[in-house]
Coordinates of C-alpha atoms in Angstrom, one line a residue:
Chain A
M1 CA 137.8 -41.7 -156.5
V2 CA 134.7 -39.6 -155.9
I3 CA 132.5 -42.5 -157.1
V4 CA 134.1 -44.9 -154.8
F5 CA 133.7 -42.5 -151.9
M6 CA 130.0 -41.9 -152.9
L7 CA 129.4 -45.7 -152.9
L8 CA 131.2 -46.1 -149.5
V9 CA 129.0 -43.4 -148.0
L10 CA 125.9 -45.0 -149.5
F11 CA 126.6 -48.5 -148.3
G12 CA 128.3 -47.4 -145.0
T13 CA 125.3 -45.3 -144.0
I14 CA 122.8 -48.0 -145.0
I15 CA 124.6 -50.6 -142.9
L16 CA 124.5 -48.1 -140.1
S17 CA 120.7 -48.2 -140.3
V18 CA 120.3 -44.7 -141.8
P19 CA 117.0 -44.7 -143.7
V20 CA 117.6 -45.2 -147.4
F21 CA 116.5 -41.6 -148.4
G22 CA 119.1 -40.2 -145.9
A23 CA 121.8 -42.6 -147.2
M24 CA 121.2 -41.6 -150.8
G25 CA 121.0 -37.9 -149.9
L26 CA 124.2 -38.1 -148.0
S27 CA 126.0 -39.9 -150.8
T28 CA 125.0 -37.2 -153.2
L29 CA 126.7 -34.7 -150.9
V30 CA 130.0 -36.2 -151.9
H31 CA 129.4 -34.7 -155.4
W32 CA 128.8 -31.3 -153.8
M33 CA 132.0 -31.6 -151.7
D34 CA 133.9 -32.3 -154.9
E35 CA 132.3 -29.6 -156.9
G36 CA 132.5 -27.1 -154.0
R37 CA 129.6 -25.0 -155.2
E38 CA 126.6 -24.2 -153.1
S39 CA 124.4 -24.1 -156.2
V40 CA 124.8 -27.9 -156.4
L41 CA 122.7 -28.1 -153.2
L42 CA 120.0 -26.0 -154.7
I43 CA 120.0 -28.3 -157.7
F44 CA 119.6 -31.3 -155.4
N45 CA 116.5 -29.7 -153.8
Q46 CA 115.1 -28.8 -157.1
Q47 CA 115.5 -32.4 -158.4
T48 CA 114.0 -33.8 -155.2
M49 CA 111.0 -31.4 -155.5
S50 CA 110.5 -32.3 -159.2
G51 CA 110.6 -36.0 -158.2
L52 CA 108.0 -35.4 -155.5
T53 CA 105.6 -33.6 -157.8
G54 CA 105.9 -35.9 -160.8
F55 CA 102.5 -36.7 -162.4
T56 CA 103.2 -40.4 -162.9
F57 CA 104.3 -40.9 -159.3
L58 CA 100.8 -39.7 -158.2
A59 CA 99.6 -43.2 -159.1
V60 CA 101.6 -44.6 -156.2
P61 CA 99.7 -43.0 -153.3
M62 CA 96.4 -43.5 -155.1
F63 CA 96.9 -47.3 -155.6
L64 CA 98.1 -47.7 -152.0
L65 CA 94.9 -45.9 -150.9
T66 CA 92.8 -48.2 -153.1
G67 CA 94.5 -51.2 -151.4
E68 CA 93.9 -49.8 -147.9
L69 CA 90.2 -49.1 -148.6
M70 CA 89.6 -52.5 -150.2
S71 CA 91.4 -54.3 -147.3
R72 CA 89.4 -52.4 -144.7
G73 CA 86.2 -52.9 -146.6
G74 CA 86.3 -56.7 -146.1
I75 CA 87.0 -57.4 -149.8
T76 CA 89.5 -60.1 -148.9
D77 CA 86.8 -62.6 -147.8
R78 CA 85.0 -62.3 -151.1
L79 CA 88.2 -63.0 -153.1
I80 CA 89.0 -66.0 -150.9
G81 CA 85.5 -67.4 -151.5
L82 CA 86.0 -67.1 -155.2
A83 CA 89.4 -68.7 -155.1
R84 CA 88.1 -71.6 -153.0
A85 CA 85.3 -72.3 -155.5
F86 CA 87.8 -72.4 -158.3
V87 CA 90.7 -74.4 -156.9
G88 CA 89.6 -75.7 -153.5
H89 CA 89.2 -79.2 -154.8
F90 CA 92.8 -79.4 -156.0
T91 CA 95.4 -81.4 -153.9
G92 CA 96.3 -79.1 -150.9
G93 CA 93.0 -77.2 -151.4
L94 CA 93.5 -74.5 -148.8
A95 CA 97.1 -73.9 -149.9
Q96 CA 95.9 -73.5 -153.5
V97 CA 93.2 -71.1 -152.4
N98 CA 96.0 -69.1 -150.6
V99 CA 98.0 -68.7 -153.8
L100 CA 95.1 -67.8 -156.0
S101 CA 93.6 -65.4 -153.4
S102 CA 97.0 -63.7 -153.3
A103 CA 96.9 -63.3 -157.0
F104 CA 93.4 -61.8 -156.9
F105 CA 94.4 -59.6 -154.0
A106 CA 97.5 -58.4 -155.9
T107 CA 95.1 -56.9 -158.5
I108 CA 93.8 -54.5 -156.0
S109 CA 96.7 -53.9 -153.6
G110 CA 99.9 -53.6 -155.5
S111 CA 102.1 -54.2 -152.4
G112 CA 103.6 -57.5 -151.2
Q113 CA 103.6 -56.4 -147.6
A114 CA 99.9 -55.6 -147.7
D115 CA 99.4 -59.1 -149.2
V116 CA 101.3 -60.8 -146.3
A117 CA 99.3 -58.8 -143.8
A118 CA 95.9 -59.5 -145.3
M119 CA 96.5 -63.2 -146.3
G120 CA 98.9 -64.3 -143.6
S121 CA 96.6 -63.4 -140.8
V122 CA 93.7 -65.4 -142.5
F123 CA 95.5 -68.3 -144.1
I124 CA 98.3 -69.3 -141.8
P125 CA 96.1 -70.1 -138.7
A126 CA 93.5 -71.8 -141.0
M127 CA 96.1 -74.0 -142.7
K128 CA 97.7 -74.9 -139.3
K129 CA 94.2 -75.9 -138.1
E130 CA 93.8 -78.2 -141.2
G131 CA 97.0 -80.0 -140.4
Y132 CA 99.5 -78.2 -142.6
P133 CA 103.0 -77.9 -141.1
A134 CA 103.3 -74.3 -139.8
G135 CA 106.4 -73.7 -141.8
L136 CA 104.8 -74.8 -145.1
A137 CA 101.8 -72.5 -144.4
G138 CA 104.2 -69.6 -143.9
A139 CA 106.3 -70.5 -146.9
I140 CA 103.3 -70.6 -149.2
T141 CA 102.0 -67.3 -147.9
A142 CA 105.4 -65.6 -148.2
S143 CA 106.1 -66.8 -151.7
S144 CA 102.6 -66.0 -153.0
A145 CA 102.9 -62.5 -151.5
T146 CA 105.7 -61.9 -154.0
L147 CA 103.1 -62.0 -156.7
S148 CA 101.8 -58.6 -155.8
P149 CA 104.7 -56.5 -157.2
V150 CA 104.5 -58.3 -160.6
I151 CA 100.8 -58.2 -161.0
P152 CA 99.2 -54.9 -162.1
P153 CA 98.9 -52.4 -160.4
G154 CA 102.2 -53.3 -158.6
V155 CA 103.6 -50.1 -157.1
I156 CA 107.1 -51.1 -158.0
M157 CA 106.2 -51.1 -161.7
I158 CA 104.8 -47.6 -161.5
V159 CA 108.0 -46.4 -159.7
Y160 CA 110.2 -48.0 -162.3
G161 CA 108.2 -46.7 -165.2
A162 CA 108.1 -43.1 -163.7
L163 CA 111.8 -43.0 -162.9
F164 CA 113.1 -44.4 -166.2
G165 CA 110.4 -43.1 -168.6
V166 CA 109.0 -46.6 -169.4
P167 CA 105.2 -46.6 -170.3
I168 CA 103.3 -47.9 -167.3
A169 CA 100.8 -49.6 -169.6
A170 CA 103.7 -51.7 -171.1
M171 CA 104.9 -52.6 -167.6
F172 CA 101.4 -53.7 -166.6
A173 CA 100.9 -55.7 -169.8
A174 CA 104.2 -57.5 -169.2
G175 CA 103.3 -58.0 -165.6
L176 CA 100.2 -59.9 -166.5
T177 CA 102.2 -62.5 -168.3
V178 CA 104.9 -62.8 -165.5
G179 CA 102.2 -62.8 -162.8
I180 CA 100.1 -65.6 -164.4
L181 CA 103.3 -67.7 -165.1
L182 CA 104.5 -67.3 -161.5
A183 CA 101.1 -68.1 -160.0
A184 CA 100.7 -71.2 -162.1
L185 CA 104.1 -72.4 -161.1
Y186 CA 103.5 -71.7 -157.4
M187 CA 100.3 -73.7 -157.6
T188 CA 102.1 -76.6 -159.3
V189 CA 104.8 -76.7 -156.7
T190 CA 102.2 -76.5 -153.9
Y191 CA 100.4 -79.4 -155.6
F192 CA 103.4 -81.7 -155.5
V193 CA 104.5 -80.6 -151.9
C194 CA 101.0 -81.2 -150.6
R195 CA 100.6 -84.5 -152.4
K196 CA 103.8 -85.7 -150.8
L197 CA 102.5 -84.7 -147.3
G198 CA 99.1 -86.3 -148.0
I199 CA 97.2 -83.0 -147.2
P200 CA 93.4 -83.1 -147.8
K201 CA 91.4 -81.3 -150.3
Y202 CA 87.9 -79.8 -150.4
D203 CA 85.0 -81.3 -152.4
R204 CA 84.6 -79.8 -155.8
A205 CA 82.3 -76.8 -155.8
T206 CA 79.0 -77.2 -157.6
L207 CA 78.2 -74.9 -160.5
R208 CA 75.7 -73.1 -158.3
Q209 CA 78.4 -72.5 -155.6
I210 CA 80.8 -71.2 -158.3
I211 CA 78.2 -68.8 -159.7
S212 CA 77.4 -67.6 -156.1
A213 CA 81.1 -67.0 -155.3
F214 CA 81.6 -65.2 -158.6
K215 CA 78.6 -63.0 -157.9
T216 CA 79.9 -62.1 -154.4
A217 CA 83.3 -61.2 -155.8
L218 CA 82.0 -59.6 -159.0
L219 CA 82.2 -56.0 -157.9
P220 CA 85.7 -56.2 -156.4
L221 CA 86.9 -57.9 -159.5
G222 CA 85.6 -55.0 -161.5
L223 CA 88.4 -52.9 -160.2
P224 CA 91.3 -54.7 -161.9
I225 CA 89.3 -54.8 -165.1
L226 CA 88.7 -51.1 -164.8
I227 CA 92.4 -50.4 -164.1
L228 CA 93.8 -52.7 -166.7
G229 CA 91.2 -52.0 -169.4
G230 CA 91.7 -48.3 -169.0
I231 CA 95.5 -48.2 -169.0
V232 CA 96.3 -51.0 -171.4
G233 CA 93.5 -49.9 -173.7
G234 CA 95.1 -46.5 -173.9
I235 CA 91.9 -44.8 -172.6
V236 CA 93.4 -43.2 -169.4
T237 CA 96.9 -42.7 -168.0
A238 CA 98.0 -44.8 -165.0
T239 CA 97.6 -41.8 -162.7
E240 CA 94.0 -41.1 -163.9
A241 CA 93.2 -44.8 -163.6
S242 CA 94.5 -44.7 -160.0
A243 CA 92.1 -41.9 -159.1
I244 CA 89.2 -43.8 -160.7
A245 CA 90.3 -46.9 -158.7
V246 CA 90.0 -44.9 -155.5
A247 CA 86.6 -43.5 -156.5
Y248 CA 85.4 -47.0 -157.3
S249 CA 86.7 -48.5 -154.0
L250 CA 85.1 -45.6 -152.1
F251 CA 81.8 -46.3 -153.8
L252 CA 82.1 -50.0 -153.2
T253 CA 83.1 -49.9 -149.5
I254 CA 81.0 -46.9 -148.4
V255 CA 77.9 -47.0 -150.5
V256 CA 77.5 -50.7 -151.6
Y257 CA 79.0 -52.8 -148.8
K258 CA 78.8 -50.1 -146.1
T259 CA 82.0 -51.5 -144.5
V260 CA 84.0 -48.3 -144.3
N261 CA 82.8 -45.5 -142.1
L262 CA 84.3 -42.0 -141.5
R263 CA 86.7 -43.2 -138.9
S264 CA 88.1 -46.1 -141.0
L265 CA 88.2 -43.8 -144.0
Y266 CA 90.5 -41.4 -142.1
E267 CA 92.6 -44.4 -140.9
A268 CA 92.9 -45.6 -144.5
L269 CA 93.9 -42.1 -145.7
R270 CA 96.4 -41.8 -142.9
D271 CA 98.0 -45.2 -143.3
A272 CA 98.2 -44.9 -147.1
A273 CA 99.8 -41.5 -146.6
I274 CA 102.4 -42.8 -144.2
T275 CA 103.3 -45.8 -146.5
S276 CA 103.3 -43.4 -149.5
A277 CA 105.6 -41.0 -147.7
G278 CA 108.2 -43.8 -147.1
I279 CA 108.2 -44.5 -150.9
L280 CA 107.9 -40.9 -152.1
I281 CA 110.8 -39.4 -150.2
V282 CA 113.1 -42.1 -151.5
A283 CA 111.7 -41.5 -155.0
G284 CA 112.3 -37.8 -154.6
V285 CA 115.9 -38.1 -153.4
A286 CA 116.5 -40.8 -156.0
I287 CA 115.9 -38.1 -158.7
S288 CA 118.8 -36.0 -157.3
F289 CA 120.8 -39.3 -156.9
S290 CA 120.2 -40.1 -160.6
Y291 CA 121.3 -36.6 -161.5
V292 CA 124.6 -37.1 -159.8
V293 CA 124.9 -40.6 -161.3
A294 CA 124.4 -39.2 -164.8
R295 CA 126.8 -36.2 -164.2
R296 CA 129.5 -38.5 -163.0
N297 CA 129.0 -41.0 -165.9
I298 CA 128.7 -43.8 -163.3
P299 CA 126.7 -46.2 -165.6
Q300 CA 129.5 -46.0 -168.2
I301 CA 132.2 -46.6 -165.6
V302 CA 130.3 -49.6 -164.2
A303 CA 129.8 -51.0 -167.7
R304 CA 133.5 -50.6 -168.4
G305 CA 134.3 -52.3 -165.1
L306 CA 132.0 -55.2 -165.9
L307 CA 133.3 -55.6 -169.4
S308 CA 136.8 -55.7 -168.0
V309 CA 135.8 -58.7 -165.9
T310 CA 134.1 -60.5 -168.8
D311 CA 132.7 -59.6 -172.2
N312 CA 130.2 -62.4 -172.1
P313 CA 126.7 -60.7 -171.7
F314 CA 125.3 -63.7 -169.9
L315 CA 128.1 -63.7 -167.3
I316 CA 127.6 -59.9 -166.8
I317 CA 123.9 -60.4 -166.1
V318 CA 124.7 -63.3 -163.7
L319 CA 127.0 -60.9 -161.8
I320 CA 124.2 -58.3 -161.7
F321 CA 121.8 -61.0 -160.6
L322 CA 124.1 -62.0 -157.7
A323 CA 124.6 -58.4 -156.6
L324 CA 120.8 -57.7 -156.7
F325 CA 120.0 -61.0 -155.0
I326 CA 122.2 -60.1 -152.1
A327 CA 120.8 -56.5 -152.0
G328 CA 117.2 -57.9 -152.1
M329 CA 117.8 -59.9 -149.0
F330 CA 118.4 -56.8 -147.0
I331 CA 116.0 -54.2 -148.3
G332 CA 112.7 -53.9 -150.2
R333 CA 112.4 -53.9 -154.0
T334 CA 111.3 -50.3 -154.3
A335 CA 114.3 -48.9 -152.4
N336 CA 116.7 -51.2 -154.4
V337 CA 115.2 -50.2 -157.8
L338 CA 115.5 -46.5 -156.8
M339 CA 119.1 -47.0 -155.5
F340 CA 120.6 -49.3 -158.1
G341 CA 118.3 -48.5 -161.1
P342 CA 120.0 -45.3 -162.1
I343 CA 123.3 -47.2 -162.3
L344 CA 122.1 -50.6 -163.7
V345 CA 119.3 -49.7 -166.1
P346 CA 121.6 -47.7 -168.5
V347 CA 124.1 -50.6 -168.4
M348 CA 121.4 -53.3 -169.1
V349 CA 119.6 -51.3 -171.8
G350 CA 122.5 -49.5 -173.3
T351 CA 125.4 -52.0 -173.1
L352 CA 123.7 -55.4 -172.8
G353 CA 120.8 -54.6 -175.1
Y354 CA 117.8 -55.6 -173.0
S355 CA 114.6 -53.7 -173.6
P356 CA 113.5 -51.3 -170.8
V357 CA 110.5 -53.5 -170.0
Q358 CA 112.5 -56.7 -169.8
T359 CA 115.2 -54.9 -167.7
G360 CA 112.4 -53.8 -165.3
F361 CA 111.2 -57.3 -164.8
I362 CA 114.7 -58.7 -164.4
L363 CA 115.3 -56.2 -161.6
I364 CA 111.9 -56.8 -160.0
T365 CA 112.0 -60.6 -160.0
V366 CA 115.7 -60.9 -158.9
L367 CA 115.0 -58.6 -156.0
G368 CA 111.9 -60.6 -155.1
I369 CA 114.0 -63.7 -154.7
G370 CA 116.3 -61.9 -152.3
H371 CA 113.3 -60.7 -150.4
M372 CA 112.1 -64.2 -149.6
T373 CA 115.5 -65.7 -149.0
P374 CA 116.6 -66.7 -145.5
P375 CA 117.8 -65.6 -143.1
V376 CA 116.9 -61.9 -143.5
G377 CA 114.5 -61.7 -146.5
G378 CA 111.9 -59.0 -145.7
T379 CA 108.8 -61.0 -146.9
L380 CA 110.0 -64.0 -144.9
L381 CA 110.3 -62.0 -141.7
T382 CA 107.0 -60.2 -142.1
T383 CA 105.2 -63.6 -142.7
A384 CA 106.9 -65.1 -139.6
L385 CA 105.7 -62.1 -137.6
V386 CA 102.1 -62.0 -139.0
G387 CA 101.6 -65.8 -138.9
K388 CA 103.5 -66.3 -135.6
V389 CA 105.6 -69.0 -137.3
D390 CA 109.3 -69.6 -136.6
V391 CA 111.5 -68.2 -139.3
L392 CA 113.5 -71.4 -139.4
D393 CA 110.3 -73.5 -140.0
I394 CA 109.5 -71.3 -143.0
T395 CA 113.1 -71.4 -144.2
R396 CA 113.0 -75.2 -144.4
N397 CA 109.9 -75.1 -146.6
I398 CA 110.5 -72.1 -148.8
W399 CA 113.3 -73.5 -151.0
P400 CA 111.0 -75.1 -153.8
F401 CA 109.5 -71.6 -154.2
I402 CA 112.8 -69.9 -154.4
I403 CA 113.9 -72.3 -157.0
V404 CA 110.8 -71.6 -159.1
D405 CA 111.4 -67.8 -158.7
S406 CA 115.0 -68.2 -159.8
A407 CA 113.9 -70.3 -162.8
V408 CA 111.3 -67.7 -163.9
T409 CA 113.9 -65.0 -163.5
F410 CA 116.3 -66.8 -165.8
M411 CA 113.5 -67.4 -168.2
I412 CA 112.8 -63.7 -168.2
I413 CA 116.5 -63.0 -168.9
L414 CA 116.8 -65.6 -171.7
I415 CA 113.4 -65.3 -173.3
P416 CA 112.5 -61.6 -174.1
A417 CA 109.1 -62.8 -175.5
I418 CA 107.8 -63.4 -171.9
T419 CA 107.9 -59.7 -171.1
E420 CA 107.7 -58.2 -174.6
T421 CA 105.0 -60.1 -176.4
L422 CA 101.9 -58.3 -174.8
P423 CA 103.4 -54.8 -175.0
R424 CA 104.4 -55.4 -178.6
L425 CA 101.0 -56.9 -179.6
L426 CA 99.2 -54.0 -178.0
N427 CA 101.7 -51.4 -179.3
L428 CA 102.4 -50.0 -175.8
G429 CA 106.1 -49.1 -176.2
G430 CA 108.9 -49.6 -173.7
L431 CA 110.7 -52.0 -176.0
G432 CA 113.7 -49.9 -177.1
Chain B
M1 CA 120.8 -36.4 -115.3
T2 CA 117.2 -35.9 -114.1
A3 CA 117.0 -32.6 -116.0
V4 CA 118.1 -34.4 -119.2
V5 CA 115.5 -37.1 -118.8
R6 CA 112.8 -34.5 -118.0
F7 CA 113.8 -32.5 -121.1
F8 CA 113.6 -35.5 -123.4
T9 CA 110.4 -36.8 -121.8
K10 CA 108.7 -33.4 -122.4
L11 CA 110.2 -33.3 -126.0
D12 CA 108.8 -36.7 -126.7
T13 CA 105.3 -35.7 -125.6
W14 CA 105.4 -32.5 -127.7
T15 CA 106.8 -34.2 -130.8
G16 CA 104.1 -36.8 -130.3
R17 CA 101.5 -34.0 -130.5
I18 CA 103.2 -32.6 -133.6
D19 CA 103.2 -36.0 -135.1
Y20 CA 99.5 -36.4 -134.4
V21 CA 98.8 -33.1 -136.2
V22 CA 101.1 -34.1 -139.1
K23 CA 99.1 -37.3 -139.6
I24 CA 95.9 -35.3 -139.9
V25 CA 97.6 -32.9 -142.3
I26 CA 98.9 -35.7 -144.6
A27 CA 95.6 -37.6 -144.5
T28 CA 93.8 -34.4 -145.5
A29 CA 96.4 -33.8 -148.2
M30 CA 95.9 -37.3 -149.5
F31 CA 92.1 -36.7 -149.7
I32 CA 92.6 -33.4 -151.5
M33 CA 95.1 -35.1 -153.9
F34 CA 92.5 -37.7 -154.7
G35 CA 89.8 -35.0 -155.2
L36 CA 92.0 -32.9 -157.5
L37 CA 92.9 -36.0 -159.6
L38 CA 89.3 -37.1 -159.9
L39 CA 88.3 -33.5 -161.0
N40 CA 91.2 -33.7 -163.5
V41 CA 89.7 -36.9 -164.9
L42 CA 86.2 -35.4 -165.0
S43 CA 87.4 -32.2 -166.6
R44 CA 89.3 -34.1 -169.3
Y45 CA 86.8 -36.8 -170.2
V46 CA 83.4 -35.5 -169.1
I47 CA 83.4 -31.8 -169.8
L48 CA 86.2 -32.1 -172.3
Q49 CA 87.9 -29.0 -170.8
P50 CA 91.2 -29.9 -169.1
F51 CA 92.5 -27.7 -166.3
F52 CA 96.2 -28.2 -165.9
W53 CA 96.4 -26.7 -162.5
L54 CA 94.4 -29.7 -161.1
A55 CA 97.2 -32.2 -161.7
E56 CA 99.8 -29.6 -160.6
G57 CA 97.9 -29.1 -157.3
A58 CA 97.7 -32.8 -156.8
G59 CA 101.5 -33.0 -157.3
Y60 CA 102.1 -30.3 -154.7
M61 CA 99.9 -32.3 -152.3
M62 CA 102.0 -35.3 -153.0
A63 CA 105.2 -33.4 -152.1
M64 CA 103.5 -32.4 -148.9
V65 CA 102.6 -36.0 -148.1
G66 CA 106.1 -37.3 -149.0
L67 CA 108.0 -34.6 -147.0
F68 CA 105.8 -34.2 -143.9
G69 CA 105.0 -37.9 -143.8
S70 CA 108.7 -38.7 -143.7
S71 CA 108.9 -37.3 -140.2
T72 CA 106.1 -39.6 -139.1
C73 CA 108.0 -42.5 -140.7
I74 CA 111.1 -41.5 -138.7
R75 CA 109.1 -41.5 -135.5
H76 CA 107.5 -44.9 -136.1
S77 CA 110.6 -46.5 -137.8
A78 CA 108.5 -46.9 -141.0
H79 CA 111.2 -45.8 -143.4
M80 CA 112.9 -48.2 -145.7
Q81 CA 116.1 -49.1 -143.9
V82 CA 118.4 -52.0 -143.1
N83 CA 118.2 -53.0 -139.4
L84 CA 120.5 -55.9 -139.6
I85 CA 123.1 -54.8 -137.1
P86 CA 120.7 -53.4 -134.5
K87 CA 118.7 -56.6 -134.7
K88 CA 121.8 -58.8 -134.2
L89 CA 123.1 -56.6 -131.4
G90 CA 119.6 -56.3 -129.9
G91 CA 119.2 -60.1 -129.8
A92 CA 122.4 -60.4 -127.7
D93 CA 122.3 -59.9 -123.9
G94 CA 124.4 -57.6 -122.0
Q95 CA 125.0 -54.0 -121.3
A96 CA 127.7 -53.6 -124.0
H97 CA 125.3 -54.7 -126.7
R98 CA 122.6 -52.4 -125.4
V99 CA 125.0 -49.5 -125.4
A100 CA 126.2 -50.3 -128.9
V101 CA 122.6 -50.4 -130.3
H102 CA 121.8 -46.9 -128.9
V103 CA 125.1 -45.4 -129.9
M104 CA 124.5 -46.7 -133.4
K105 CA 121.0 -45.2 -133.4
I106 CA 122.3 -41.9 -132.2
L107 CA 124.9 -41.8 -135.0
A108 CA 122.4 -42.8 -137.7
L109 CA 119.9 -40.2 -136.6
S110 CA 122.6 -37.5 -136.4
L111 CA 123.4 -38.2 -140.0
V112 CA 119.7 -37.8 -140.9
I113 CA 119.6 -34.5 -139.1
G114 CA 122.7 -33.5 -141.1
Y115 CA 120.9 -34.2 -144.4
S116 CA 117.7 -32.5 -143.2
Y117 CA 119.9 -29.4 -142.6
V118 CA 120.5 -29.4 -146.3
M119 CA 116.8 -29.7 -146.9
I120 CA 116.0 -26.8 -144.5
R121 CA 118.7 -24.4 -145.6
Y122 CA 118.9 -25.0 -149.3
G123 CA 115.2 -26.0 -149.6
Y124 CA 114.3 -22.6 -148.2
A125 CA 116.7 -20.9 -150.6
F126 CA 115.2 -22.8 -153.5
A127 CA 111.7 -21.7 -152.3
E128 CA 112.9 -18.1 -152.2
F129 CA 113.9 -18.3 -155.8
G130 CA 110.3 -19.0 -156.7
R131 CA 108.8 -16.1 -154.7
N132 CA 107.6 -14.4 -157.9
E133 CA 107.6 -17.5 -160.1
Y134 CA 104.4 -19.1 -161.4
S135 CA 103.9 -22.8 -162.0
P136 CA 103.6 -23.9 -165.6
S137 CA 99.8 -23.6 -165.5
G138 CA 100.1 -20.1 -164.2
F139 CA 97.8 -20.9 -161.3
F140 CA 100.2 -21.3 -158.4
I141 CA 103.1 -19.3 -157.1
V142 CA 105.7 -22.0 -156.6
Y143 CA 107.1 -20.4 -153.5
W144 CA 104.4 -21.9 -151.3
P145 CA 104.6 -25.6 -152.4
R146 CA 108.4 -25.4 -152.3
L147 CA 108.2 -24.4 -148.7
A148 CA 107.3 -28.1 -148.0
L149 CA 111.0 -28.8 -148.4
P150 CA 112.4 -26.8 -145.5
L151 CA 109.3 -27.6 -143.4
G152 CA 109.6 -31.3 -144.1
G153 CA 113.3 -31.1 -143.3
L154 CA 112.5 -29.3 -140.0
L155 CA 110.0 -32.0 -139.0
I156 CA 112.4 -34.8 -139.9
A157 CA 115.1 -33.2 -137.9
L158 CA 112.8 -32.7 -134.9
Q159 CA 111.6 -36.3 -134.9
S160 CA 115.1 -37.6 -135.3
F161 CA 116.3 -35.4 -132.4
N162 CA 113.5 -36.8 -130.3
L163 CA 114.6 -40.4 -131.1
I164 CA 118.1 -39.5 -130.2
G165 CA 116.6 -38.3 -126.9
R166 CA 114.9 -41.6 -126.4
S167 CA 118.3 -43.4 -126.9
V168 CA 120.1 -41.0 -124.5
V169 CA 117.5 -41.6 -121.8
A170 CA 117.8 -45.3 -122.3
L171 CA 121.6 -45.0 -122.1
I172 CA 121.5 -43.3 -118.8
G173 CA 119.6 -46.2 -117.4
R174 CA 116.0 -45.1 -117.7
V175 CA 113.3 -46.6 -119.8
A176 CA 112.4 -44.7 -123.0
P177 CA 110.2 -41.6 -122.4
P178 CA 106.5 -42.2 -122.5
N179 CA 104.6 -41.4 -125.6
P180 CA 100.9 -41.0 -124.8
Q181 CA 99.9 -39.3 -128.1
D182 CA 101.1 -42.3 -130.1
E183 CA 98.9 -44.6 -128.1
E184 CA 95.8 -42.5 -128.9
D185 CA 96.3 -42.8 -132.7

């Protein structure tokens, strides 16, 4: 009964537009009302504080700051130049450049919203000018922005790893495979869509142009190499790598390119701090929420409930898929992972036998589909806003990408090797 | 009615100023966090003499960013939240819809104030428990960093109350109070 009441408070307050941290906090108070001891409230505060000071979580604000600095430092143009040299001559050249640029940008930003903001404002007007239908330009931008969370250093991977004790290096290694797979499929879909519409392509870049574009983007590309090499190579922790990433981006934007001054440095710090605060407060409250979830044996109750509906593991995962898909339509991945993770991760790992890394990517990709699904998907709405495109226009064009995303998610569910091969080969853990 | 509008307008201006200061504080905390983490890396890999208090200090800065920054997120609607119903209602014309949106906002923000009360009262009690307690590295007395909980709660409550004020002013037929400080950011 208490659990039902807790969930009612959680969903009721969320529907009422209470911020997620407040909704989670208020639902934990149901546990306190049932226990009737004031010491429970002290424990909630203690748990929240321990979440807010966790060493692994420190990587979140640092990577967000790196993304802010790199965006403000004009790195985007360099990455676009490189992507154009590589894939501009494919059918639907500019659209292909859009997808590949998003993949490159993901390696320095880690946030889908940042990707939409950076890429949408550049690509959507440019694509419209070249004759692409506005809806298609928006659809390609929105879907390629969903690459950011699965490509290292995606913030959601850090949050998941920190909350459930999964090595960040293993998440990043698995993310590389998933990210490359998704980017390749998006580019394939783009190819066929653009071929059908007869959209032009650029001339093939000469070797000299490719080398020149590569030289221009060489230093920004050093960042992902530094991050991935350091973490996956086991040299530094994710948090240490994030501090090195900030130092590197400061060096690049202030000393080398001279594109960030004191004023824009302050703005980058301020904006990164505000974005971080929105994530950190939810992460902090999620720790006390997890405490209540564990105390009340909610994962076991949910597992029993699901097993009473069906004992077929695939059907259970389909039920979870549907629930997360709907949740993903209304709220971002990070909030969803923090809210549903404490309940679903023990069920998926303990009862259904998925590895922690595979579970993480099932959650992240399913929620991503919801986030780009009409009519309320967050990425969709942001893209419409940034690119000044009608949501309905994007909706008509985004379905092929949603189908690709769904197919990849089912592949992740059915083929553990997609997410587990690299972590296993590199002996990074997170597999059981 | 005029007194109510005047009160909330003044409150909006003052909370705007507080928000401006909070932004400077969290930006500074962010920079210190980075500095401490970088020193942590240097101490561990360059001089091979790790200082555990550096990571601890960075963690306390992060708590400050998370808790204080949340009040800024409240003011600028930057929190993760589902705005489906207000958007649906806001899209519709008519006085009844407008009233419904503001009543819902007032209700949601009152609930946030309710939760921030727990942060203020029991966060402070939790901080008091640590008055003579040292952090694991022995470098910090945990009382001071833990004070971020009640202070953050207080700031969240203040900004929420201010937004309630904006809705109240809008409900009694005036436009939302001005917010000059926000424009300057």
